[in-house]
Amino acid sequence: MTRADDVHRELRAALLSGTFPYGQRLVEEQLAERFNTSRTPVREALRRLEGDGHVVRDRSGGVRPNAPRVTATRELYAVRTVLEDLAVRTADPEKLEPLQEEWLELRSERDESPDFVYADESFHEAIAHASGNSATERYLHDINERIRVIRIHDFTTVDRIVTTIEEHLEILDALRSGKTDAGAALMRVHIERSAEVVERRVGELLTRMFEEERP
Amino acid sequence: MTRADDVHRELRAALLSGTFPYGQRLVEEQLAERFNTSRTPVREALRRLEGDGHVVRDRSGGVRPNAPRVTATRELYAVRTVLEDLAVRTADPEKLEPLQEEWLELRSERDESPDFVYADESFHEAIAHASGNSATERYLHDINERIRVIRIHDFTTVDRIVTTIEEHLEILDALRSGKTDAGAALMRVHIERSAEVVERRVGELLTRMFEEERP
DNA sequence: GAACGCAGCGCTGCATACAGAGTCGGATGC
DNA sequence: GCATCCGACTCTGTATGCAGCGCTGCGTTC
């Protein structure tokens, strides 16, 4: 674990939690001081975050947090839908047993943690993994990284969490009984529902964010 | 355009053309000398290439070219199929007119350049662009980058080039007359054919590469 | 003869110095 | 009062030095 790894991980977490306003430039030297290191590891972390799409550079070389946009989110959901469809259709049902157990437990626990988005991501990535296609897995992971900053606000109500858990279990039921088409259809509806909720909230969310930014 | 950009671009081209044997370690200092610069831009370029999937790091920090594998190619083709399907179905037919003109010309020219793979890529990326979904475009571009090293060997025969041109024109015909489903079906067949040809050749190709590598 | 240890070295990770591009604000001219 | 120019400052891009890790190969020991 190098310092560049640390900075990358911590800075990403900070970006996702909204620590840095979208307009504000991320200055290498300031970040170096903040993370008690030199500019070199910070530079490296920033380049990686740029590749991850979490920051963008302006033409003068400055780096800023990448503000999520409604259009981009919609586009990512369109891609996600077809990739999840592919994953579901090629997933090996036998590999889904531990996942089912895990989510049955989650249902009984009625976990309301604000980190639910991570649990949700791991559900979808587990299905991609069960498909045995590492490319699908990688691209879905990338999409998750990009929409996480929005999706965090998808699970702020208990209602959404409960619905999500039920839908996950329905999908697993279908897949484990070999009803692939049914599972794929359920998955499609599941993702469309999430897209709707997210889209409804992202507008006001961004408005609020940009208002906070201007003192 | 910084030196890191230059090194990134040139090194990527060198990797795709097979300049560096797959087993051989890419040493920062040697690359710096080769590109007439210092280690810093080389480091940055290597980090980006790592993110692009063109190089991999071993646990001791060394960087090596990422060898294409049959499995990985097959997985990438599976993802490509569903993304091209999405692109075709959402492409704006009106935006395809210049593309059709371009490929009608290509047909009459019977271009047999070894760079045909780039023309082919630009066809598929143009359709993704016409879909107006930049995420689709980005992921398809990424896939093209990853399979190019293999696909270069897809177009070594005139036959494959002629077939490809005809199929491209059929797809455009269907899409421009509003027959979306037909276009999508044609595209699917088109890509499956390419996958078959590639898969048939990739085995022997890799064998040859690894033989050359051992003196 | 095999296994272990140690020294040498090659390479990466990190820190820091320097140069040049970009930016902002103040002074100056109209 | 407004536009413009100039200079100081800020920040990035690049070069380079240094420390430490890990590998290799040789010698030693059992």
mmCIF file of C-alpha atoms in Angstrom, chain A residues 15-111:
data_model
loop_
_atom_site.group_PDB
_atom_site.id
_atom_site.type_symbol
_atom_site.label_atom_id
_atom_site.label_comp_id
_atom_site.label_asym_id
_atom_site.label_seq_id
_atom_site.Cartn_x
_atom_site.Cartn_y
_atom_site.Cartn_z
ATOM 1 C CA LEU A 15 -15.019 13.752 -3.089
ATOM 2 C CA LEU A 16 -17.970 11.369 -2.839
ATOM 3 C CA SER A 17 -18.999 12.748 0.527
ATOM 4 C CA GLY A 18 -19.035 16.249 -0.929
ATOM 5 C CA THR A 19 -16.136 17.619 1.118
ATOM 6 C CA PHE A 20 -14.907 19.662 -1.812
ATOM 7 C CA PRO A 21 -17.287 22.108 -3.534
ATOM 8 C CA TYR A 22 -17.608 21.479 -7.248
ATOM 9 C CA GLY A 23 -16.266 24.822 -8.356
ATOM 10 C CA GLN A 24 -13.197 24.734 -6.160
ATOM 11 C CA ARG A 25 -9.827 23.861 -7.597
ATOM 12 C CA LEU A 26 -7.903 20.997 -6.028
ATOM 13 C CA VAL A 27 -4.383 22.313 -5.530
ATOM 14 C CA GLU A 28 -1.659 19.682 -5.374
ATOM 15 C CA GLU A 29 0.371 21.378 -2.678
ATOM 16 C CA GLN A 30 -2.623 21.939 -0.402
ATOM 17 C CA LEU A 31 -3.666 18.318 -0.741
ATOM 18 C CA ALA A 32 -0.090 17.225 -0.035
ATOM 19 C CA GLU A 33 -0.177 19.181 3.204
ATOM 20 C CA ARG A 34 -3.598 17.800 4.096
ATOM 21 C CA PHE A 35 -2.455 14.207 3.613
ATOM 22 C CA ASN A 36 0.975 14.773 5.172
ATOM 23 C CA THR A 37 2.935 13.867 2.092
ATOM 24 C CA SER A 38 4.576 15.476 -0.924
ATOM 25 C CA ARG A 39 3.132 16.474 -4.265
ATOM 26 C CA THR A 40 4.296 13.335 -6.063
ATOM 27 C CA PRO A 41 1.810 10.858 -4.554
ATOM 28 C CA VAL A 42 -0.920 13.498 -4.770
ATOM 29 C CA ARG A 43 -0.244 13.984 -8.460
ATOM 30 C CA GLU A 44 -0.491 10.274 -9.012
ATOM 31 C CA ALA A 45 -3.743 10.017 -7.076
ATOM 32 C CA LEU A 46 -5.224 12.927 -9.035
ATOM 33 C CA ARG A 47 -4.316 11.286 -12.345
ATOM 34 C CA ARG A 48 -6.067 8.112 -11.234
ATOM 35 C CA LEU A 49 -9.127 10.015 -10.047
ATOM 36 C CA GLU A 50 -9.166 11.715 -13.425
ATOM 37 C CA GLY A 51 -9.212 8.300 -15.061
ATOM 38 C CA ASP A 52 -12.009 7.242 -12.719
ATOM 39 C CA GLY A 53 -13.980 10.292 -13.784
ATOM 40 C CA HIS A 54 -14.136 11.728 -10.279
ATOM 41 C CA VAL A 55 -12.254 14.884 -11.183
ATOM 42 C CA VAL A 56 -11.898 16.868 -14.388
ATOM 43 C CA ARG A 57 -9.123 19.150 -15.610
ATOM 44 C CA ASP A 58 -9.715 22.571 -17.071
ATOM 45 C CA ARG A 59 -7.604 23.732 -20.001
ATOM 46 C CA SER A 60 -5.074 25.415 -17.748
ATOM 47 C CA GLY A 61 -4.283 22.120 -16.030
ATOM 48 C CA GLY A 62 -6.301 22.729 -12.881
ATOM 49 C CA VAL A 63 -8.209 19.820 -11.371
ATOM 50 C CA ARG A 64 -11.742 20.136 -9.977
ATOM 51 C CA PRO A 65 -14.319 17.705 -8.602
ATOM 52 C CA ASN A 66 -16.476 16.338 -11.389
ATOM 53 C CA ALA A 67 -20.006 17.528 -10.784
ATOM 54 C CA PRO A 68 -22.580 14.853 -11.654
ATOM 55 C CA ARG A 69 -25.000 15.889 -14.363
ATOM 56 C CA VAL A 70 -28.507 14.702 -15.108
ATOM 57 C CA THR A 71 -27.699 13.799 -18.721
ATOM 58 C CA ALA A 72 -24.616 11.815 -17.787
ATOM 59 C CA THR A 73 -26.542 9.914 -15.127
ATOM 60 C CA ARG A 74 -29.281 9.029 -17.572
ATOM 61 C CA GLU A 75 -26.728 7.815 -20.121
ATOM 62 C CA LEU A 76 -24.944 5.714 -17.532
ATOM 63 C CA TYR A 77 -28.223 4.122 -16.464
ATOM 64 C CA ALA A 78 -28.959 3.202 -20.085
ATOM 65 C CA VAL A 79 -25.639 1.381 -20.341
ATOM 66 C CA ARG A 80 -26.075 -0.147 -16.909
ATOM 67 C CA THR A 81 -29.433 -1.605 -17.915
ATOM 68 C CA VAL A 82 -28.033 -3.595 -20.846
ATOM 69 C CA LEU A 83 -24.946 -4.706 -18.928
ATOM 70 C CA GLU A 84 -26.987 -5.919 -15.950
ATOM 71 C CA ASP A 85 -29.210 -7.739 -18.410
ATOM 72 C CA LEU A 86 -26.163 -9.470 -19.863
ATOM 73 C CA ALA A 87 -24.858 -10.310 -16.391
ATOM 74 C CA VAL A 88 -28.159 -11.765 -15.209
ATOM 75 C CA ARG A 89 -28.578 -13.893 -18.324
ATOM 76 C CA THR A 90 -25.118 -15.408 -18.061
ATOM 77 C CA ALA A 91 -24.844 -15.714 -14.283
ATOM 78 C CA ASP A 92 -24.245 -19.185 -12.906
ATOM 79 C CA PRO A 93 -27.229 -19.856 -10.565
ATOM 80 C CA GLU A 94 -25.171 -22.052 -8.247
ATOM 81 C CA LYS A 95 -22.809 -19.209 -7.456
ATOM 82 C CA LEU A 96 -25.721 -17.102 -6.211
ATOM 83 C CA GLU A 97 -26.487 -19.168 -3.107
ATOM 84 C CA PRO A 98 -24.240 -17.246 -0.686
ATOM 85 C CA LEU A 99 -25.617 -14.008 -2.086
ATOM 86 C CA GLN A 100 -29.158 -15.136 -1.343
ATOM 87 C CA GLU A 101 -28.231 -16.061 2.222
ATOM 88 C CA GLU A 102 -26.583 -12.700 2.707
ATOM 89 C CA TRP A 103 -29.646 -10.793 1.542
ATOM 90 C CA LEU A 104 -32.058 -12.912 3.517
ATOM 91 C CA GLU A 105 -30.076 -11.852 6.571
ATOM 92 C CA LEU A 106 -30.123 -8.236 5.474
ATOM 93 C CA ARG A 107 -33.914 -8.411 5.225
ATOM 94 C CA SER A 108 -34.319 -9.731 8.751
ATOM 95 C CA GLU A 109 -31.870 -7.169 10.087
ATOM 96 C CA ARG A 110 -33.651 -4.327 8.304
ATOM 97 C CA ASP A 111 -30.360 -2.544 8.036
#
